mmCIF file of C-alpha atoms in Angstrom:
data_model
loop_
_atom_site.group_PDB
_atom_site.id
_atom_site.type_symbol
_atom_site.label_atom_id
_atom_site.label_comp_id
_atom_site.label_asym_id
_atom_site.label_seq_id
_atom_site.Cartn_x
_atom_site.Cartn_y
_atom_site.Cartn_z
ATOM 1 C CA UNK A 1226 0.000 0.000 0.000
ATOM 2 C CA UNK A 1227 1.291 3.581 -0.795
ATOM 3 C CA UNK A 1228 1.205 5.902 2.280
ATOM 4 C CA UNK A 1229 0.596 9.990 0.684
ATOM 5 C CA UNK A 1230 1.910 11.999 3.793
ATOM 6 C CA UNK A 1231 1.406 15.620 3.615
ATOM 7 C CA UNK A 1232 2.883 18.389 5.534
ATOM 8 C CA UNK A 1233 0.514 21.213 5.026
ATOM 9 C CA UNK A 1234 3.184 23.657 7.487
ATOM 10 C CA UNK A 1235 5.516 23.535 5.066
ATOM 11 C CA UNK A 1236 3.228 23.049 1.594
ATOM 12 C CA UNK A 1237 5.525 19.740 0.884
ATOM 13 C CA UNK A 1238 4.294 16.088 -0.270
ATOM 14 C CA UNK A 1239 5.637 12.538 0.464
ATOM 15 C CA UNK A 1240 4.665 9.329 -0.633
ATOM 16 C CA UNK A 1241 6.120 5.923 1.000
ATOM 17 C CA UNK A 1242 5.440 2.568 -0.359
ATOM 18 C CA UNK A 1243 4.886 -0.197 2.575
ATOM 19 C CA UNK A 1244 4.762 -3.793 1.159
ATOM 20 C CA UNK A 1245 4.529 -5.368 5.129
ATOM 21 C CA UNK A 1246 0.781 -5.744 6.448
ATOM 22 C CA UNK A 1247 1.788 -5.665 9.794
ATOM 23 C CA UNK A 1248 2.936 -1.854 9.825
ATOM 24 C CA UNK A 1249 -0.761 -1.083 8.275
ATOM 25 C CA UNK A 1250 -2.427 -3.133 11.285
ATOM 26 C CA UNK A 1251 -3.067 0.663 12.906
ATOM 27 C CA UNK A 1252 -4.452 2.046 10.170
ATOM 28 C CA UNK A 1253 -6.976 -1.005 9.379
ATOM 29 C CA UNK A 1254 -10.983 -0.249 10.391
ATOM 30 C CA UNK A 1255 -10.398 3.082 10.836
ATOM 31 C CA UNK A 1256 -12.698 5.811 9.387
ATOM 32 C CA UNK A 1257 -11.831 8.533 7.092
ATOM 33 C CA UNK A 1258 -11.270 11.480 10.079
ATOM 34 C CA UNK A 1259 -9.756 9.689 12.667
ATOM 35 C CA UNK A 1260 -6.242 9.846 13.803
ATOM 36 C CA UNK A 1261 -3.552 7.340 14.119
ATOM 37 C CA UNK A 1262 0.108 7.339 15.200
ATOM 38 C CA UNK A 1263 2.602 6.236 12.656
ATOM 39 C CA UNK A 1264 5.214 4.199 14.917
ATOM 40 C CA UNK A 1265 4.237 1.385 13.325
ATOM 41 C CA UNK A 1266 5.705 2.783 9.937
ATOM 42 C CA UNK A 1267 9.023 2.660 10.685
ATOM 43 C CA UNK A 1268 11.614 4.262 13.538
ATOM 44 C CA UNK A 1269 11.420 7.763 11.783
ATOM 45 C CA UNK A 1270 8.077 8.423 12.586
ATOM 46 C CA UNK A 1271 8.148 8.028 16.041
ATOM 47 C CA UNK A 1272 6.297 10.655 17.725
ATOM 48 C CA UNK A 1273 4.173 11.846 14.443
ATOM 49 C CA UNK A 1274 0.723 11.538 14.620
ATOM 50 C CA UNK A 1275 -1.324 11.313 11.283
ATOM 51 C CA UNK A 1276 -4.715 11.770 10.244
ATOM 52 C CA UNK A 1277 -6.701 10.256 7.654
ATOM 53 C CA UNK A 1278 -8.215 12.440 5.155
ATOM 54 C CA UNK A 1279 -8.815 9.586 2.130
ATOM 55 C CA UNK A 1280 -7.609 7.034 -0.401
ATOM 56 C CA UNK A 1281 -8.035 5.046 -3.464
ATOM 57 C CA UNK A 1282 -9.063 1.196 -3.879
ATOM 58 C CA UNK A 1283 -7.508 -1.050 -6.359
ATOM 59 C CA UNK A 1284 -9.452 0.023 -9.162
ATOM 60 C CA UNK A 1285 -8.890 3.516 -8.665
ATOM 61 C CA UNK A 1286 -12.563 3.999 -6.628
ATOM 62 C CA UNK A 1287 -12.016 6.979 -4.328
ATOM 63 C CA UNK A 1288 -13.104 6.780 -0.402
ATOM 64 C CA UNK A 1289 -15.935 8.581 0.397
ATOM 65 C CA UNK A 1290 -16.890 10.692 3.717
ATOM 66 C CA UNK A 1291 -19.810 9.327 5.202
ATOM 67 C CA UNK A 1292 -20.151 6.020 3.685
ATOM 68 C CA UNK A 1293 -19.423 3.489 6.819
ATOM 69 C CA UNK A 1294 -18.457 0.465 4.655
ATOM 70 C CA UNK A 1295 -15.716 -0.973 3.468
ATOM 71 C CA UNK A 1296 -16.685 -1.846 0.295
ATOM 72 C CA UNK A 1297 -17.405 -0.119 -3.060
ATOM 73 C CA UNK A 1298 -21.280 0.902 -3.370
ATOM 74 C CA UNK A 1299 -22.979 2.539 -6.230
ATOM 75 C CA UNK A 1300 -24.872 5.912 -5.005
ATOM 76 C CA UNK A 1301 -26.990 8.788 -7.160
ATOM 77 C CA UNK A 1302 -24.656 11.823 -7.399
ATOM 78 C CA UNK A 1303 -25.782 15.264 -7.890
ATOM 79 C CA UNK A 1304 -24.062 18.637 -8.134
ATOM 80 C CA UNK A 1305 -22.678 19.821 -5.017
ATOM 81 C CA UNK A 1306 -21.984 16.004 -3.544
ATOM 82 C CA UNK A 1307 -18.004 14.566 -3.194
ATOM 83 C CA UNK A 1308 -16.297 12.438 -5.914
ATOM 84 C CA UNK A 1309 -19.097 14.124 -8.698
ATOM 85 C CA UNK A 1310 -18.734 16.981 -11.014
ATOM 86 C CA UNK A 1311 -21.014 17.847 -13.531
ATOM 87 C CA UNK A 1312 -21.031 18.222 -17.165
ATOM 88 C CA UNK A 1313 -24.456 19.221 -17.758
ATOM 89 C CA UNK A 1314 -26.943 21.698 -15.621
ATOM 90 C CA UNK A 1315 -29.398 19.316 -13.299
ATOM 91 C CA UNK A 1316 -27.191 16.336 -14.176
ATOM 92 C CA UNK A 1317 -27.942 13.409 -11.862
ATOM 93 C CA UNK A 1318 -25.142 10.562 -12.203
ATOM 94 C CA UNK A 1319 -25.069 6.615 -10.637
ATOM 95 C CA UNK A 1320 -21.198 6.415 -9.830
ATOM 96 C CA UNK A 1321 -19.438 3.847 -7.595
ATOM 97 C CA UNK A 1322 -17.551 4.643 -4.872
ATOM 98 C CA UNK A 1323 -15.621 3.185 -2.021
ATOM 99 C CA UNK A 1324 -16.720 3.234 1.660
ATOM 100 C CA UNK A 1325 -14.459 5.596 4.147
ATOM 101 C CA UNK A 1326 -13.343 2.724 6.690
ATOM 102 C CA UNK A 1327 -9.939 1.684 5.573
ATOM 103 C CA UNK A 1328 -9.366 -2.337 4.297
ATOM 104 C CA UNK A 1329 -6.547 -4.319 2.963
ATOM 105 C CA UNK A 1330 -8.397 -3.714 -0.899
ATOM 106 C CA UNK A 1331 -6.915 -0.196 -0.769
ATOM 107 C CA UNK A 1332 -3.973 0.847 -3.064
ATOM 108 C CA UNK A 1333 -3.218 4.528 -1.671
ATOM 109 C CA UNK A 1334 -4.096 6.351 1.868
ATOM 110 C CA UNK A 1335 -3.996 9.501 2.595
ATOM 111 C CA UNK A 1336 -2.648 11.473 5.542
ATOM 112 C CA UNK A 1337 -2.043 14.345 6.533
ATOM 113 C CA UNK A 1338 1.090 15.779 9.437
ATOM 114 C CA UNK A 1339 -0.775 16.577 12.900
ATOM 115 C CA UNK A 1340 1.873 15.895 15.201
ATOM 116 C CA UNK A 1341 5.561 16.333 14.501
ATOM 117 C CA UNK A 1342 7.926 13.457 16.317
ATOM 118 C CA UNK A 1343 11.505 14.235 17.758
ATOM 119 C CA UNK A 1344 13.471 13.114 14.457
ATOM 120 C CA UNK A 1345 13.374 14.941 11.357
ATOM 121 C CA UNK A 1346 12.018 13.054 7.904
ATOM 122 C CA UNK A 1347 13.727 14.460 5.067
ATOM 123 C CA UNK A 1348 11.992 15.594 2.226
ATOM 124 C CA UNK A 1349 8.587 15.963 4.765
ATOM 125 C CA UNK A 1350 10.159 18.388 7.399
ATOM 126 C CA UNK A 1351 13.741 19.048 6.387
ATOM 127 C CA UNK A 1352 12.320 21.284 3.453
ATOM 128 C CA UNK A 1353 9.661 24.218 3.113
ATOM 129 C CA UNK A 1354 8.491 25.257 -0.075
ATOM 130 C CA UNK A 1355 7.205 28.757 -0.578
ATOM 131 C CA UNK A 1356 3.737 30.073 -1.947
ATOM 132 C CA UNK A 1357 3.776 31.041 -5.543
ATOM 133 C CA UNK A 1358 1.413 33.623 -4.694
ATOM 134 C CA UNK A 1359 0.749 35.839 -1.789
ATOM 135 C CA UNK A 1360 -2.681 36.649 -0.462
ATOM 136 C CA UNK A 1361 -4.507 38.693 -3.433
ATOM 137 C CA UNK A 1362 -7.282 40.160 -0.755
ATOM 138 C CA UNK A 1363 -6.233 43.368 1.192
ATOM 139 C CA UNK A 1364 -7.610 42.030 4.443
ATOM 140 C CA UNK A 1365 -5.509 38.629 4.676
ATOM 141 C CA UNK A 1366 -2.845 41.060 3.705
ATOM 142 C CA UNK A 1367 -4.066 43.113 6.615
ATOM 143 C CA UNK A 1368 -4.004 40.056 8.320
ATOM 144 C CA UNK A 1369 -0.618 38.493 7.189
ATOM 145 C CA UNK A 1370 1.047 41.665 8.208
ATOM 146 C CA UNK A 1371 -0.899 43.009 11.357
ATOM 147 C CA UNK A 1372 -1.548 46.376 9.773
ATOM 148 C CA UNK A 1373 -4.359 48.915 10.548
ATOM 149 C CA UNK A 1374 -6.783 50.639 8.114
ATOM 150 C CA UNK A 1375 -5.136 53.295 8.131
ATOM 151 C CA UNK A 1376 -2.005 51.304 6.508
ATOM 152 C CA UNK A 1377 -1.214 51.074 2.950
ATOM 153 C CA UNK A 1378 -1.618 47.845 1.352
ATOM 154 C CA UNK A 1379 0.504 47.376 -1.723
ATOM 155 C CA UNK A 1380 3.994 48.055 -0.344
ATOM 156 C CA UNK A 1381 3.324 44.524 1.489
ATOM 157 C CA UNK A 1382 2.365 42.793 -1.634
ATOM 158 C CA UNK A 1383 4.209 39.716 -2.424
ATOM 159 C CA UNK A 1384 5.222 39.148 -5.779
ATOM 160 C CA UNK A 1385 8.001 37.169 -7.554
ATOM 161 C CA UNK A 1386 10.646 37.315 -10.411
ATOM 162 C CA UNK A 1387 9.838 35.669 -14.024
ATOM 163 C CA UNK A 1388 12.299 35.259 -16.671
ATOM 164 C CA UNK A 1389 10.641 35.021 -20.102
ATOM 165 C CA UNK A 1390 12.811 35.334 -23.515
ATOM 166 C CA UNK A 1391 15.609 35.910 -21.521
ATOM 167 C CA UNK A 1392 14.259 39.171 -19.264
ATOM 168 C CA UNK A 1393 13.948 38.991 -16.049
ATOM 169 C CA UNK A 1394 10.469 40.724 -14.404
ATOM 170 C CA UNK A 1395 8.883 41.195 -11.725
ATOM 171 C CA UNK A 1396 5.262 40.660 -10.824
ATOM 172 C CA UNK A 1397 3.137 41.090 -7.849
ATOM 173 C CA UNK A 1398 -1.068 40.381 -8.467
ATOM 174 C CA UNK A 1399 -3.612 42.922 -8.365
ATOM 175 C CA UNK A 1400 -5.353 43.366 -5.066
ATOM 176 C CA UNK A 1401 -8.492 42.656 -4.573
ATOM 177 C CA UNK A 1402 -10.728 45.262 -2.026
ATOM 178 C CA UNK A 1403 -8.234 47.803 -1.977
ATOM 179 C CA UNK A 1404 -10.060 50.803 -0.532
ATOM 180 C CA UNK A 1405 -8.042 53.878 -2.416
ATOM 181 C CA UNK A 1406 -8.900 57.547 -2.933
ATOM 182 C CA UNK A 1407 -10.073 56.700 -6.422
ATOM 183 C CA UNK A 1408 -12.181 54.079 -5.970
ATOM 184 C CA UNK A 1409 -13.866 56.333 -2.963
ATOM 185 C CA UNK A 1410 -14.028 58.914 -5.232
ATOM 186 C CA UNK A 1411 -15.659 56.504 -8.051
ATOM 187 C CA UNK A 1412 -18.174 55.808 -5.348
ATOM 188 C CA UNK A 1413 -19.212 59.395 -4.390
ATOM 189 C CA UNK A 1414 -19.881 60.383 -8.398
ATOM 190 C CA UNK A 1415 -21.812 57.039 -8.717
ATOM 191 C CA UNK A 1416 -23.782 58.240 -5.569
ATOM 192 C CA UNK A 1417 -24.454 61.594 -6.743
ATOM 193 C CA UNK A 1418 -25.365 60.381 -10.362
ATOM 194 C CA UNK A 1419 -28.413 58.300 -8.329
ATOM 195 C CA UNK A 1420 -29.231 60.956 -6.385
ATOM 196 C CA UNK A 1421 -29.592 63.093 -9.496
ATOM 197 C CA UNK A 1422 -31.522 60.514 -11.294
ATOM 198 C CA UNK A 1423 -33.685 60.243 -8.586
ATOM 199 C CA UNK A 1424 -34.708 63.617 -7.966
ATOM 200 C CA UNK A 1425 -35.192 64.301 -11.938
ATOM 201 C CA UNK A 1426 -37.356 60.978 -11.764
ATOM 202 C CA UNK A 1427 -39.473 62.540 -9.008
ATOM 203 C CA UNK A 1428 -39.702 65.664 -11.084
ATOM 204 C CA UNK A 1429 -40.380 64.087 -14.414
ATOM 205 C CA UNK A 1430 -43.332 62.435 -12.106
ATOM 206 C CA UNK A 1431 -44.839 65.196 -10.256
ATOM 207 C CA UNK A 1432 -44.934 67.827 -13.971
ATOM 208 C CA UNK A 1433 -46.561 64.154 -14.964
ATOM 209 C CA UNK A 1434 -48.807 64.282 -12.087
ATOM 210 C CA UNK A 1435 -50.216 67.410 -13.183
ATOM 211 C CA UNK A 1436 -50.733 66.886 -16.670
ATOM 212 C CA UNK A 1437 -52.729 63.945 -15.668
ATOM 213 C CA UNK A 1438 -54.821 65.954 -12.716
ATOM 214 C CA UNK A 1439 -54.870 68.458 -15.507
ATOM 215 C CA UNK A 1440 -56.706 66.144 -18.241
ATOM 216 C CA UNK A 1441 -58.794 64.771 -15.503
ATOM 217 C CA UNK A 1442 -60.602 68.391 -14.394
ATOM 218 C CA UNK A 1443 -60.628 69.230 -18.013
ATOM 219 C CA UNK A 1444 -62.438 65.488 -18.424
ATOM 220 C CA UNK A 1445 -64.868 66.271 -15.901
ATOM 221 C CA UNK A 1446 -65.640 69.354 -16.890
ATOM 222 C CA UNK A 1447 -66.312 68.143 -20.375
ATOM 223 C CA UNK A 1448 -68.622 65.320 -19.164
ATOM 224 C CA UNK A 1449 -69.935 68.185 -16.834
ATOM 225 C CA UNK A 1450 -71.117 69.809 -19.874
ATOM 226 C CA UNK A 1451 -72.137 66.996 -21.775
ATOM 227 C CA UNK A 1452 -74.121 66.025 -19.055
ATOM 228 C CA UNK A 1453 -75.725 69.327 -18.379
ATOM 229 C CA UNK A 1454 -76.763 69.182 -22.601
ATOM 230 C CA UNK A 1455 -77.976 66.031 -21.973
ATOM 231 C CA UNK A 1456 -80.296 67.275 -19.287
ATOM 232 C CA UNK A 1457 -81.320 70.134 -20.970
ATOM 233 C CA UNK A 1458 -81.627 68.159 -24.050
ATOM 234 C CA UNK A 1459 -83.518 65.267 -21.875
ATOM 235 C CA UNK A 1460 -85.737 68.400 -20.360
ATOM 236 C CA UNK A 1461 -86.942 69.863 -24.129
ATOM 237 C CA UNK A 1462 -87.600 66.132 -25.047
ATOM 238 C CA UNK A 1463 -89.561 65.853 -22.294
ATOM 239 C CA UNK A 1464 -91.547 68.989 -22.149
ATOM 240 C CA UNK A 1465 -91.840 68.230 -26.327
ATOM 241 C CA UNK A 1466 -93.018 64.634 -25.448
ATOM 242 C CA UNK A 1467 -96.045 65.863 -22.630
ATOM 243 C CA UNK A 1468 -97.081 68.402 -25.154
ATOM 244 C CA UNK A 1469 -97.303 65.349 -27.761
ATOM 245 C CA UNK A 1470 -98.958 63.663 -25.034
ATOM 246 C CA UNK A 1471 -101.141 66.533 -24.090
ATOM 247 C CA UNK A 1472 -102.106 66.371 -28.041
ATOM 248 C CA UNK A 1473 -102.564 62.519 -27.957
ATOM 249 C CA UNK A 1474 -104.588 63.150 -24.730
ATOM 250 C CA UNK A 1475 -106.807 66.058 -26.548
ATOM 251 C CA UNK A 1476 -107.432 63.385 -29.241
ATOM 252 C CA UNK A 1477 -107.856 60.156 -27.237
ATOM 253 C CA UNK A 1478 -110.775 62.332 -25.061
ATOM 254 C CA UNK A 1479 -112.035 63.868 -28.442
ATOM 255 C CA UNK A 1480 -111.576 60.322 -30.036
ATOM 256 C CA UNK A 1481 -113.522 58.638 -26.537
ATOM 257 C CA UNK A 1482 -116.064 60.972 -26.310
ATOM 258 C CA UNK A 1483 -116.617 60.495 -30.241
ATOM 259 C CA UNK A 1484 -117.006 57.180 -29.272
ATOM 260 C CA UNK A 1485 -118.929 57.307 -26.134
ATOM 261 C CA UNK A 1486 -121.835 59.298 -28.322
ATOM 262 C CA UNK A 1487 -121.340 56.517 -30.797
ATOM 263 C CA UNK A 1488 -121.927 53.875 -28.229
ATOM 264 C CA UNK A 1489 -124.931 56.193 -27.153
ATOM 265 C CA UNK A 1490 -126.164 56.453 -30.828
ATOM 266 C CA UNK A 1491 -125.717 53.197 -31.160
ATOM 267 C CA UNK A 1492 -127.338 51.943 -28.125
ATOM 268 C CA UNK A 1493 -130.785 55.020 -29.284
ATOM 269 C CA UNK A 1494 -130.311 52.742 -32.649
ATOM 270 C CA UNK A 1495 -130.732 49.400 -30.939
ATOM 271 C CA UNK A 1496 -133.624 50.499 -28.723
ATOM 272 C CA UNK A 1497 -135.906 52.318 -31.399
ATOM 273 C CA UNK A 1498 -134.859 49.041 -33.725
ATOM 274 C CA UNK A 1499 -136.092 46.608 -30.819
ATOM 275 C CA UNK A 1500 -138.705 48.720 -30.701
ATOM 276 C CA UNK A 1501 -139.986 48.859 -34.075
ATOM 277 C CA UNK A 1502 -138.628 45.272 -34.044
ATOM 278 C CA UNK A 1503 -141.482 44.517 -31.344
ATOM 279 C CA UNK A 1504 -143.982 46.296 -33.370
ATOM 280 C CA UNK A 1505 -143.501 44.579 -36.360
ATOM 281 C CA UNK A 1506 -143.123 41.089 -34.303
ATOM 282 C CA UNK A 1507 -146.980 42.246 -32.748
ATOM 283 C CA UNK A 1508 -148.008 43.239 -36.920
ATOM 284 C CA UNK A 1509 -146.630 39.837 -37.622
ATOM 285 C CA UNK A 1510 -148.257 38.091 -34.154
ATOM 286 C CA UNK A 1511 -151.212 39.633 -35.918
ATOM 287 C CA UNK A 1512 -151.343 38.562 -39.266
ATOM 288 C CA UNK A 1513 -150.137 35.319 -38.329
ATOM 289 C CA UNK A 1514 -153.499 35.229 -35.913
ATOM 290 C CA UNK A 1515 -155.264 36.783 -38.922
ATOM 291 C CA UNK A 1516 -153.923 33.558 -41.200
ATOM 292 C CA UNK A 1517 -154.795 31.271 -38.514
ATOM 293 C CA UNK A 1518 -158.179 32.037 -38.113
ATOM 294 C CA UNK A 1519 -158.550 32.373 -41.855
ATOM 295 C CA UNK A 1520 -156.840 28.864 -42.063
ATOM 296 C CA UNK A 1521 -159.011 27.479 -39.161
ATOM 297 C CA UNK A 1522 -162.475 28.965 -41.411
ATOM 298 C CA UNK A 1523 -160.832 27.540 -44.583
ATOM 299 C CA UNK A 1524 -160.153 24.168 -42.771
ATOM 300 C CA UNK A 1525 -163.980 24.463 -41.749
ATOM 301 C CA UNK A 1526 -165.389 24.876 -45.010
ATOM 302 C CA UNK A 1527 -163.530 22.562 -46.846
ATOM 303 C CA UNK A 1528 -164.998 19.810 -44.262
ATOM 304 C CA UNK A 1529 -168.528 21.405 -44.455
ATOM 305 C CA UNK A 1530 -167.429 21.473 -48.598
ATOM 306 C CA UNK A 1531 -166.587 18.323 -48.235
ATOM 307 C CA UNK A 1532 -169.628 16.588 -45.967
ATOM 308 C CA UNK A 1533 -171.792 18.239 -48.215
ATOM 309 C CA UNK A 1534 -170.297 16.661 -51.337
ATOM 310 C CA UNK A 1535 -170.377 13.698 -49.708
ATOM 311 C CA UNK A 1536 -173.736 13.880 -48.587
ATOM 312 C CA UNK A 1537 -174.478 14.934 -52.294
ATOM 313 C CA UNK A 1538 -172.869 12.112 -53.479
ATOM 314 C CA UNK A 1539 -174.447 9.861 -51.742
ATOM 315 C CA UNK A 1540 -178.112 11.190 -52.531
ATOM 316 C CA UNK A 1541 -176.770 10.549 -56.337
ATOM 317 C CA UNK A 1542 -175.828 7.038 -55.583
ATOM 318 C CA UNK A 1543 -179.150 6.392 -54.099
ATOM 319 C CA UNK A 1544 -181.030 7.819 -57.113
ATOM 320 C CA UNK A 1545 -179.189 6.219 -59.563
ATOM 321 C CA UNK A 1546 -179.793 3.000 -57.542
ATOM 322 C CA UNK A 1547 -183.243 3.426 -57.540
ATOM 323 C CA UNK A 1548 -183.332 4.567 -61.378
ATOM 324 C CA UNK A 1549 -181.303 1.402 -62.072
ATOM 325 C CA UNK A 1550 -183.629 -0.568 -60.305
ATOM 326 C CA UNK A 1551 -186.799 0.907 -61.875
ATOM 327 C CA UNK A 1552 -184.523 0.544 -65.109
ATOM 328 C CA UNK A 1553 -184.459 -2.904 -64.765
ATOM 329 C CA UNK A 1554 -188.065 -3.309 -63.924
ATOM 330 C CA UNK A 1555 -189.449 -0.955 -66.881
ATOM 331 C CA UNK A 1556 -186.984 -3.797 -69.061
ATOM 332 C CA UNK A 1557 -188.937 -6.760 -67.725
ATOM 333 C CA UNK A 1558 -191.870 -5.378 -68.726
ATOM 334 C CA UNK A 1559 -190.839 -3.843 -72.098
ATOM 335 C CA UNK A 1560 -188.052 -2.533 -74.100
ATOM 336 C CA UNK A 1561 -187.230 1.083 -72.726
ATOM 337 C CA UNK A 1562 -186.678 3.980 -74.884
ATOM 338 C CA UNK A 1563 -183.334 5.210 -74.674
ATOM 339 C CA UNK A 1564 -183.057 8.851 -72.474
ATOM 340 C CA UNK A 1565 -181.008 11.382 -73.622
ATOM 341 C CA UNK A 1566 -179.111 12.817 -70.582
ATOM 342 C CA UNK A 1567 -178.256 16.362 -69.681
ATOM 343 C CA UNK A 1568 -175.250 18.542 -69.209
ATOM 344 C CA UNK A 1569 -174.648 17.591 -65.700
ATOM 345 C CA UNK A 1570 -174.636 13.514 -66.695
ATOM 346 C CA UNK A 1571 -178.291 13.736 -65.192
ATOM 347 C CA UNK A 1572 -181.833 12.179 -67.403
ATOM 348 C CA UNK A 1573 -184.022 14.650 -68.772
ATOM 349 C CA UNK A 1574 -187.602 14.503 -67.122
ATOM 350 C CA UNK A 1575 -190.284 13.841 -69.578
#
């Protein structure tokens, strides 16, 4: 197993390679976060304590904080999570990765210096190695240095030499929330350009402010007036519409008590017609009692007409019996002479 020791004092790295089991025995079941002594490494690091920060399996699967295994396990990753970077916005990735207590399956561990024991491990404490780069923000230069506000900043910049086509220069990097005269000043003209633009904002709105209230009186007085010729208008229609109506009544009273003499014409009309109606009815009551009567006499001298011829009728019968029978007797005794007859069918009398 390789053992990645790092001294962050001194910004140096060391890695040792340990092919004996046995020296790892302190380091085995422990979690990613603890700390162990590294006696058991060798005679060197007696004294050093380390801690464990992470490693590698034999694959190449990384350890992972908060996974109490010691195996690998596949988990969802999302941006923001360890062991996962995104290539995509909202990407969501299934990646395995190894638990944080230690095994014999790893490859690589890493520690870090805590402690530092009484003999000195060369390239690990022997040797410090310089920033590149100083501290770009003014107060961790504040900070670096102990200065006060008062202090100026970029004399205590720390910059370095570069050699580039053969010239040597050198640069220092630009610092970051510097507060300087000209940036102050900057901020007052930005200030006073807001403050201007506010105050010509609240002018722009209050001259607005009054055209509008303006428009709105001269809107109400125009609706003012149009109402007011509306109500005189409405008043003319309406003194217009009861003289109509004072015409219409005129002529609806001349027109009902036209009709109301009609109805009283009419009703004279009906009366002298049932009248004359109930004279004619007694003219024709009359005559018909007139007919009647004459019917009735008629009626009585057709029957008396009639008894009579009947009565006459008979008498003939009987005489023309009893000529028949004399007839027939006058025969008997000799021939008769033939009788001429009158008019009226009867014999003519000697």
């Amino acid at each position: 197993m390789k053992l990645n020791i790092s001294n962050p004092l001194n910004n140096v790295q060391k890695s040792i390679e340990i092919d004996d089991e046995k020296k790892l025995l302190p380091f085995m079941e422990k979690r990613i976060g603890n700390v162990v002594p590294g006696d058991s490494i060798g005679e060197e690091f007696l004294g050093y304590v380390f801690r464990i920060t992470g490693g590698n399996d034999k694959q190449g699967f990384p350890m992972m904080q908060g996974v109490l295994t010691n195996n690998r396990v596949r988990l969802l990753f999302k941006k923001g999570m360890k062991c996962y970077r995104p290539r995509k916005k909202g990407e969501k990735r299934r990646k395995s990765v190894r638990g944080c207590i230690v095994g014999q399956d790893l490859s690589a561990l890493n520690l870090t210096l805590v402690k530092k024991g009484t003999n000195e491990i060369p390239g690990l404490t022997d040797k410090a190695v310089g920033k590149k780069l100083g501290p770009k923000r003014a107060t961790k230069i504040r900070k670096l240095f102990n200065l006060d506000k008062t202090d100026d900043v970029r004399k205590y910049v720390i910059g370095r030499a570069i050699s580039k086509n053969g010239k040597n220069r050198f640069i220092k990097p630009k610092i970051q929330r510097l507060v300087t005269e000209k940036r102050l000043l900057r901020k007052r003209t930005l200030i006073a350009k807001k403050e201007k633009r506010r105050l010509e904002k609240k002018k722009v709105i209050k001259e607005y402010k009054k055209v509008l209230n303006k428009y709105r009186n001269e809107l109400l007085t125009k609706t003012d007036e149009d109402a007011g010729k509306k109500k005189k208008v409405k008043k003319s229609l309406s003194k217009d519409s009861q003289k109509k109506g004072g015409k219409k009544k005129d002529k609806k009273n001349l027109k009902g008590a036209k009709a109301e003499e009609g109805k009283k014409d009419g009703v004279k009309k009906d009366v002298a017609k049932k009248d004359a109606g109930k004279k004619d009815a007694g003219k024709k009551d009359a005559g018909k009692k007139d007919g009647a009567k004459k019917e009735v006499a008629k009626k009585d001298a057709g029957k008396k007409a009639a008894t009579g011829s009947a009565a006459a009728s008979k008498v003939k019968e009987e005489k023309q019996s009893k000529q028949e029978s004399k007839a027939v007797k006058v025969d008997k005794k000799a021939p008769a002479k033939p009788q001429k007859e009158d008019a009226k069918g009867g014999k003519k009398k000697k």
